[in-house]
Every structure is written in structure tokens, then in C-alpha cells.
GROMACS .gro file of C-alpha atoms in nm:
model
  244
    1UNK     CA    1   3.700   4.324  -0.686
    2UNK     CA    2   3.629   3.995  -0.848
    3UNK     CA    3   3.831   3.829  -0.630
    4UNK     CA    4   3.566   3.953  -0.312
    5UNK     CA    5   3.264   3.833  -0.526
    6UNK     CA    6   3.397   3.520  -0.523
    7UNK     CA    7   3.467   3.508  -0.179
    8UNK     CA    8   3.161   3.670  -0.081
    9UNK     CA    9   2.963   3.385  -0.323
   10UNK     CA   10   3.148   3.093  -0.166
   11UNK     CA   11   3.074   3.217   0.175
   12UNK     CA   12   2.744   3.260   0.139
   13UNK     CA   13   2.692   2.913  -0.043
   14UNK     CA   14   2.895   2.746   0.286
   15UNK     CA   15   2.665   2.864   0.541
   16UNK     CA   16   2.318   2.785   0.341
   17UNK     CA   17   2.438   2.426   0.255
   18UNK     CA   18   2.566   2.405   0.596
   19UNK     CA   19   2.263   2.541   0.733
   20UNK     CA   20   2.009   2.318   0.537
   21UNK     CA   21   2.273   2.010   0.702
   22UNK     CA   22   2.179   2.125   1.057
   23UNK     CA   23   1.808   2.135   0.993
   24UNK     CA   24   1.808   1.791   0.832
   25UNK     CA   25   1.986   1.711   1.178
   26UNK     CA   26   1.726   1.837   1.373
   27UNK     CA   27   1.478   1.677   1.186
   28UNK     CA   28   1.665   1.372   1.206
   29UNK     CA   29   1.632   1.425   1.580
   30UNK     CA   30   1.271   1.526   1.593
   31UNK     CA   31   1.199   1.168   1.370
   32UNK     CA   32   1.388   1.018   1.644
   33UNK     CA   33   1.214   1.102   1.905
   34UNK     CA   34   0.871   1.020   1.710
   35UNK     CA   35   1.041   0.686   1.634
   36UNK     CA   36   1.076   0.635   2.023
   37UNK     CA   37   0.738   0.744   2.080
   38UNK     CA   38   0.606   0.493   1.874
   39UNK     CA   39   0.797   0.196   1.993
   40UNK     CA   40   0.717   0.304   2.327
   41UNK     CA   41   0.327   0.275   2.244
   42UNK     CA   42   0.360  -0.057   2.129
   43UNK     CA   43   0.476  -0.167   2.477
   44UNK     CA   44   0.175  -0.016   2.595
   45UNK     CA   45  -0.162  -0.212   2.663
   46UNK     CA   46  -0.406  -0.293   2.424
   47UNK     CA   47  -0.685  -0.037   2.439
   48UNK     CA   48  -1.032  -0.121   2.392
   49UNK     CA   49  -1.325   0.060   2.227
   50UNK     CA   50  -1.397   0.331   2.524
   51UNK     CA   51  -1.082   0.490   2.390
   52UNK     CA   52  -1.196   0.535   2.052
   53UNK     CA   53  -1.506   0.733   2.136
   54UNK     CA   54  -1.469   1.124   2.108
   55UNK     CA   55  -1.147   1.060   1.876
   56UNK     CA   56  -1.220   1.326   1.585
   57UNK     CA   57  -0.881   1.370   1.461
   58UNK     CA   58  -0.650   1.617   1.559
   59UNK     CA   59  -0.501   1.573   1.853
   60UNK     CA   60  -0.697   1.321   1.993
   61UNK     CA   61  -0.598   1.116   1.730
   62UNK     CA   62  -0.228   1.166   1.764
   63UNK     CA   63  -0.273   1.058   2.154
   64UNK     CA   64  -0.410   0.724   2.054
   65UNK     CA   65  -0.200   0.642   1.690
   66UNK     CA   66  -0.026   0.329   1.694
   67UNK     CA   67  -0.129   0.224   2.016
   68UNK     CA   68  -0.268  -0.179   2.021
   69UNK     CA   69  -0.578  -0.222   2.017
   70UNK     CA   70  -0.833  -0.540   2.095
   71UNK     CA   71  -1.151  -0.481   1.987
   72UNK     CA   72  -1.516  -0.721   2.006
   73UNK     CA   73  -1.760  -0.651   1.733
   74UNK     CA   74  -1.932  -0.785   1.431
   75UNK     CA   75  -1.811  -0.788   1.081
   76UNK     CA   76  -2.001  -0.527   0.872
   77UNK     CA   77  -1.918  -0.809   0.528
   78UNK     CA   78  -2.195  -0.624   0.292
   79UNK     CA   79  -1.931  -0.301   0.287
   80UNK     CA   80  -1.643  -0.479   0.238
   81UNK     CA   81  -1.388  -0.302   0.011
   82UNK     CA   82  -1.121  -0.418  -0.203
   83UNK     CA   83  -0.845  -0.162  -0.212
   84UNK     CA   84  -0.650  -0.230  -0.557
   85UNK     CA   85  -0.275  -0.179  -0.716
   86UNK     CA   86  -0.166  -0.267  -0.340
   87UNK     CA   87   0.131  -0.446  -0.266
   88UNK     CA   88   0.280  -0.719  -0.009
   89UNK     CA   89   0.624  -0.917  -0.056
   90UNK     CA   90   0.629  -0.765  -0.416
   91UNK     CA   91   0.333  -0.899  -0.571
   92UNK     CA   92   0.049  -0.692  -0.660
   93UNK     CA   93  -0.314  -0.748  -0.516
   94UNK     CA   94  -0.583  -0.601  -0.269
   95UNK     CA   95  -0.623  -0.413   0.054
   96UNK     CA   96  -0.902  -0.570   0.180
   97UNK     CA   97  -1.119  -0.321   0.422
   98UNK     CA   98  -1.390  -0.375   0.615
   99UNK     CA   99  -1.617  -0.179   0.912
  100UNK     CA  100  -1.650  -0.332   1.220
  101UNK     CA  101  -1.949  -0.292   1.411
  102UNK     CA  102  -1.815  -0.269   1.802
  103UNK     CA  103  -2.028  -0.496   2.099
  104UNK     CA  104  -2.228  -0.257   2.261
  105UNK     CA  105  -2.172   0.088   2.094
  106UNK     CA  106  -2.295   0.250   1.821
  107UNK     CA  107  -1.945   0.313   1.719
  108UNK     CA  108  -1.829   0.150   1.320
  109UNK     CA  109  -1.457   0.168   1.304
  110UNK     CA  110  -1.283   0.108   0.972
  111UNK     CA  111  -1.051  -0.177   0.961
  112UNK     CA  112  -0.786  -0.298   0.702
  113UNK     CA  113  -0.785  -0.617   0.753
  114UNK     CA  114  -0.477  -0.719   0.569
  115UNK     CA  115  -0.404  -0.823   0.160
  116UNK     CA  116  -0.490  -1.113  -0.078
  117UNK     CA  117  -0.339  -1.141  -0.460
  118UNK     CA  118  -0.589  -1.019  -0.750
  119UNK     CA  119  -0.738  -1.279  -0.972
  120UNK     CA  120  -0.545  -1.109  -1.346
  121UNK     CA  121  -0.761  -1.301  -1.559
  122UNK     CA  122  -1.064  -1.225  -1.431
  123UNK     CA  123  -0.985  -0.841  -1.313
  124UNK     CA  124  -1.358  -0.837  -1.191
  125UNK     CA  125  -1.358  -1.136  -0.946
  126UNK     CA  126  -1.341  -1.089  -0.621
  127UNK     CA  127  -1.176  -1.312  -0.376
  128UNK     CA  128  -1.309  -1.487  -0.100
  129UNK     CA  129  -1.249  -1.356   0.284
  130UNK     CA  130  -1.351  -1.540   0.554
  131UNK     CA  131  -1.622  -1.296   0.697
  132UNK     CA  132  -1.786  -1.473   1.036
  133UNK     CA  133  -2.132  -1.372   1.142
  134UNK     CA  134  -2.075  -1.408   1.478
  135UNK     CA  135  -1.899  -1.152   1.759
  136UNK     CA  136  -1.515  -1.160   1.636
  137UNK     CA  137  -1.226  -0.973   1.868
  138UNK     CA  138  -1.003  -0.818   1.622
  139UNK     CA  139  -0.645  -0.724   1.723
  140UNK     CA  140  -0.460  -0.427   1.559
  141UNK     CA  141  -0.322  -0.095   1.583
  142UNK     CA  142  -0.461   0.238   1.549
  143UNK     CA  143  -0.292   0.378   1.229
  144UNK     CA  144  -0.412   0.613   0.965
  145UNK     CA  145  -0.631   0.558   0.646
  146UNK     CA  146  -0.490   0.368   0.377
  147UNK     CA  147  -0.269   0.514   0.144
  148UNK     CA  148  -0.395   0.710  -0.137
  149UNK     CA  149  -0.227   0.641  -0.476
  150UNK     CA  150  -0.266   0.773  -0.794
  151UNK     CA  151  -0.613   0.751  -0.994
  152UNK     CA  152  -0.805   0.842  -1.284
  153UNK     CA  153  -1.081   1.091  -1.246
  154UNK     CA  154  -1.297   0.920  -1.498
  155UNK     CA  155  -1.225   0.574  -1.378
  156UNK     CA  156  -1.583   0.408  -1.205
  157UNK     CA  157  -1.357   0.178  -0.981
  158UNK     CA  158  -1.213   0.501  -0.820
  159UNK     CA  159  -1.562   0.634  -0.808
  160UNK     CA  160  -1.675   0.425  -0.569
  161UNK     CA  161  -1.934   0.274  -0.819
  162UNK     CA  162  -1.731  -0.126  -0.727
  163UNK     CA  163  -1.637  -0.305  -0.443
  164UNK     CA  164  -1.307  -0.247  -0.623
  165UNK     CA  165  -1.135   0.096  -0.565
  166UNK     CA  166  -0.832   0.223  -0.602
  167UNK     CA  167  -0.856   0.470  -0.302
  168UNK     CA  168  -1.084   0.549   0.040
  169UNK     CA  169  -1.160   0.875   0.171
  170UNK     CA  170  -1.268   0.820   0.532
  171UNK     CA  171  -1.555   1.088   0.527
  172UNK     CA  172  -1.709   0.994   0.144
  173UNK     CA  173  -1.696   0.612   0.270
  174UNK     CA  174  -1.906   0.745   0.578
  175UNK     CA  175  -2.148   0.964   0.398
  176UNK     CA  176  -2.181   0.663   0.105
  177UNK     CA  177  -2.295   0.396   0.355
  178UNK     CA  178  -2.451   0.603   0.636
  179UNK     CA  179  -2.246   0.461   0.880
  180UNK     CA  180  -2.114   0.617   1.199
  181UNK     CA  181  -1.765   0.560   1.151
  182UNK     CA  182  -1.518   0.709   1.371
  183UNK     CA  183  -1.212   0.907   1.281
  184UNK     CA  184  -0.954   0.653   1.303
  185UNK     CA  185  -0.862   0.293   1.127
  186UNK     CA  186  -0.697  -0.033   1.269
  187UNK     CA  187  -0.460  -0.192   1.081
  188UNK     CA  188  -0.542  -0.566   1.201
  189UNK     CA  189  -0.259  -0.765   1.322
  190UNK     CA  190  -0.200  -1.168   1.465
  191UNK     CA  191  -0.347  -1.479   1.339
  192UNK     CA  192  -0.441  -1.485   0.935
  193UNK     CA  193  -0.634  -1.798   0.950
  194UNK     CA  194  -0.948  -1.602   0.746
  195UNK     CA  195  -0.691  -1.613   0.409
  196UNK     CA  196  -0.519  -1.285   0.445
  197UNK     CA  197  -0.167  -1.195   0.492
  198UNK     CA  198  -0.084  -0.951   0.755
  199UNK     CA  199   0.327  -0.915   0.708
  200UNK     CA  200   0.262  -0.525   0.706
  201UNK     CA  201   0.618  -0.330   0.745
  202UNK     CA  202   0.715  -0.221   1.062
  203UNK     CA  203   0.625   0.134   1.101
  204UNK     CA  204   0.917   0.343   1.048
  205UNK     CA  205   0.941   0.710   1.066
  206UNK     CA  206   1.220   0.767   0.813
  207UNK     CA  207   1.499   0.943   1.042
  208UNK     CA  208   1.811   0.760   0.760
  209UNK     CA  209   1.612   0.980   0.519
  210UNK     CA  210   1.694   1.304   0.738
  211UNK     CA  211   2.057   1.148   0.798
  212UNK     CA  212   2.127   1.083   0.436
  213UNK     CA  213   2.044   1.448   0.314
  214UNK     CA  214   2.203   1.583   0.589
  215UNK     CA  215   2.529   1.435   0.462
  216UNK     CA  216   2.439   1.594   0.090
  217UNK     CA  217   2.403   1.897   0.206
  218UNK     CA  218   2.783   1.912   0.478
  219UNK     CA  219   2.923   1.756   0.179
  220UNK     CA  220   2.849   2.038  -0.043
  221UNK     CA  221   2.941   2.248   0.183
  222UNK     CA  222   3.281   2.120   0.252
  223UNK     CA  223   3.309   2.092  -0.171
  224UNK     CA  224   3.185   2.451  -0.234
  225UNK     CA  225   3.490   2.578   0.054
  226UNK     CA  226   3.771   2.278  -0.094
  227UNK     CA  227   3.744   2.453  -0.448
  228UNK     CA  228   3.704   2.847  -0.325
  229UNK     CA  229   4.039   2.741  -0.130
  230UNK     CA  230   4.188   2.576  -0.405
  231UNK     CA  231   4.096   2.789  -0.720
  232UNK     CA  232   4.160   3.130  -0.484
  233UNK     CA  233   4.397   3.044  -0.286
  234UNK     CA  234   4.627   2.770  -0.353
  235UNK     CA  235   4.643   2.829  -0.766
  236UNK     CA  236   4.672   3.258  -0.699
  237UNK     CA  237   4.974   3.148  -0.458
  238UNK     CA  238   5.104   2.914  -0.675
  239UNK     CA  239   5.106   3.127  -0.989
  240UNK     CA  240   5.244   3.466  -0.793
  241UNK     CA  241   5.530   3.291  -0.663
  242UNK     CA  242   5.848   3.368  -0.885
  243UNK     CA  243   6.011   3.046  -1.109
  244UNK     CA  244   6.326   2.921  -0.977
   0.00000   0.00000   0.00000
């Protein structure tokens, strides 16, 4: 009887391991075929900011993500933000984010405009970025809001009391300033001659991820049915056969 238990144990633990391997596979696939998507949007033309009206999320948004974009407008500087506890190369310093105000529509869209180092011994100083008055074309891709990272509720930075915050919800940004901001953000790319850096990592959809647990899983599957064979199998054989 005990010996079916333990058959009936080790077979069921080989097909759920197994199991949970194939799904990682197919996730692995579906990750590769966002990865695809993506890279195939980058070849794509720039679009301008026609295509950004009606986008409300959803699915119009996923139609558009990632795609280039090149966009003329006017720097909204008075509602710049400063995004902090943000990171490029390693060192520790600001998002900087600012609305752009696009030639001829009404349209504000939300732009990260790319990262400058924090001042640590004055934490309240705020570095300068090159702002012009004038009409500016921005360059970018469509990509979602920033990052939200860990905060303090009772923290006035991550109230949205300073320039300085540690995150940015989309909707309270809009309904703080008034602004008609649309439902997407563009993560500015090209030249950084205004003083910020722009090396943001390539986008990457995390299909190794998939791969790597995927092995985990087949490998504890082949480890669970090694030891059934060997404990049941090979050691009962061994120890029924009669000494020489």
C-alpha cells in the first residue's frame, strides 16, 4: 500500500512541475512574440500628435506603445517635476518630467524627459534644466508612466506638496494642475544638449525570465522521478536480490 502512495505522490508531483515548465514555455513564447512586436514598432515611422488624440488607455493605448514619436510644442517649465530615488548608470538622482503643450492642439502630453544626479547636500535644491520658451520638437517613444516605487504615506514630497516626488499618478497630476493631459507619456530620446542624460535601457520584455523558471520547474521534475526511481526501484531491487 505504501509503496502506491508513493508512486501515486511522485506521479502527481512529475506532471505539476512539468506542467508549470510548459506554461513558463508558453509564456516564454507569448514574451517573444511581444518582444518582436516591439522591435518591429521601432522600425516604424515616427508618429506625430494626430495619433495621440482619442488615446484613453486600453487598447488604444496598446496600438500606439512604443511606437516613435516627433512631437512640436512648448515646454509647460512651471509644472516641471522632479521624480526622486531614480537611477541611471548606478548613481542615484531625478526623473525629470515635464508637460508639453503640443502646436496647435489643446492636447498636454506628459513627458520624461530624461535624469540628472541629486544635489546630497542640499536635498532641497533643485537642478537646473534647460527649459526653452520657444516651439521645441521633442523626439521619444510612447511608453507608460514612470515607475512607481515605494513611499511613505505621511511623507509631503510624495504628497505632491514639492516639485520633488517620489511618484506620479497620471490622473492626480491632471486633476492637480488642470491640465488636459492625455493618457499616454513619451519617454524623450536623441540629443541631451539641455543637461540630461537619456541612456534609458532598451526595453526588454523579460522572455530569459520565463526561460530560466521554466528550467526550475523540468528540473524538478526530472529530480522528483530520479529519486522515486532510485529510492523505489533501484534500492527495493537491490535489497530483494539474494547475497552471493
Amino acid at each position: 500500500m505504501r509503496f502506491w502512495i508513493v508512486a501515486l505522490a511522485a506521479g502527481v508531483g512529475v506532471a505539476a512541475t512539468a506542467s508549470l515548465g510548459r506554461w513558463q514555455l508558453a509564456r516564454a513564447a507569448q514574451k517573444e512574440a511581444l518582444q518582436t512586436a516591439i522591435e518591429q514598432r521601432a522600425q516604424l515611422p515616427p508618429l506625430g500628435a494626430a495619433a495621440l488624440d482619442g488615446v484613453d488607455g486600453g487598447a488604444a493605448l496598446a496600438r500606439v506603445l512604443h511606437r516613435r514619436v516627433a512631437l512640436q510644442g512648448r515646454w509647460l517649465s512651471r509644472y516641471t517635476l522632479y521624480l526622486d530615488n531614480r537611477q541611471m548608470h548606478g548613481r542615484p538622482g531625478f526623473f525629470v518630467v515635464t508637460p508639453l503643450q503640443l502646436a496647435h492642439s489643446p492636447t498636454v502630453v506628459l513627458v520624461q524627459r530624461g535624469w540628472v544626479p541629486r544635489n546630497f547636500q542640499d536635498r532641497t535644491a533643485l537642478p537646473a534644466v534647460d527649459s526653452p520658451q520657444e516651439e521645441v520638437l521633442v523626439e521619444g517613444r510612447i511608453a507608460p508612466p514612470p515607475s512607481r516605487l515605494y513611499e511613505f504615506s505621511g511623507d509631503p514630497e510624495a504628497q505632491g506638496s514639492s516639485r520633488i516626488r517620489q511618484n506620479l499618478d497620471l490622473a492626480a497630476f491632471r486633476a492637480e494642475t488642470d491640465l488636459p493631459l492625455a493618457d499616454v507619456s513619451v519617454l524623450q530620446t536623441g540629443a541631451s544638449g539641455d543637461g540630461l542624460q537619456r541612456d534609458w535601457p532598451a526595453v526588454n520584455s523579460g522572455v530569459e525570465k520565463h526561460y530560466g523558471y521554466a528550467f526550475q520547474w523540468f528540473g524538478l521534475s526530472g529530480l522528483i522521478a530520479i529519486l522515486y526511481v532510485w529510492f523505489q526501484l533501484v534500492r527495493r531491487f537491490r535489497r530483494s536480490r539474494p547475497a552471493a
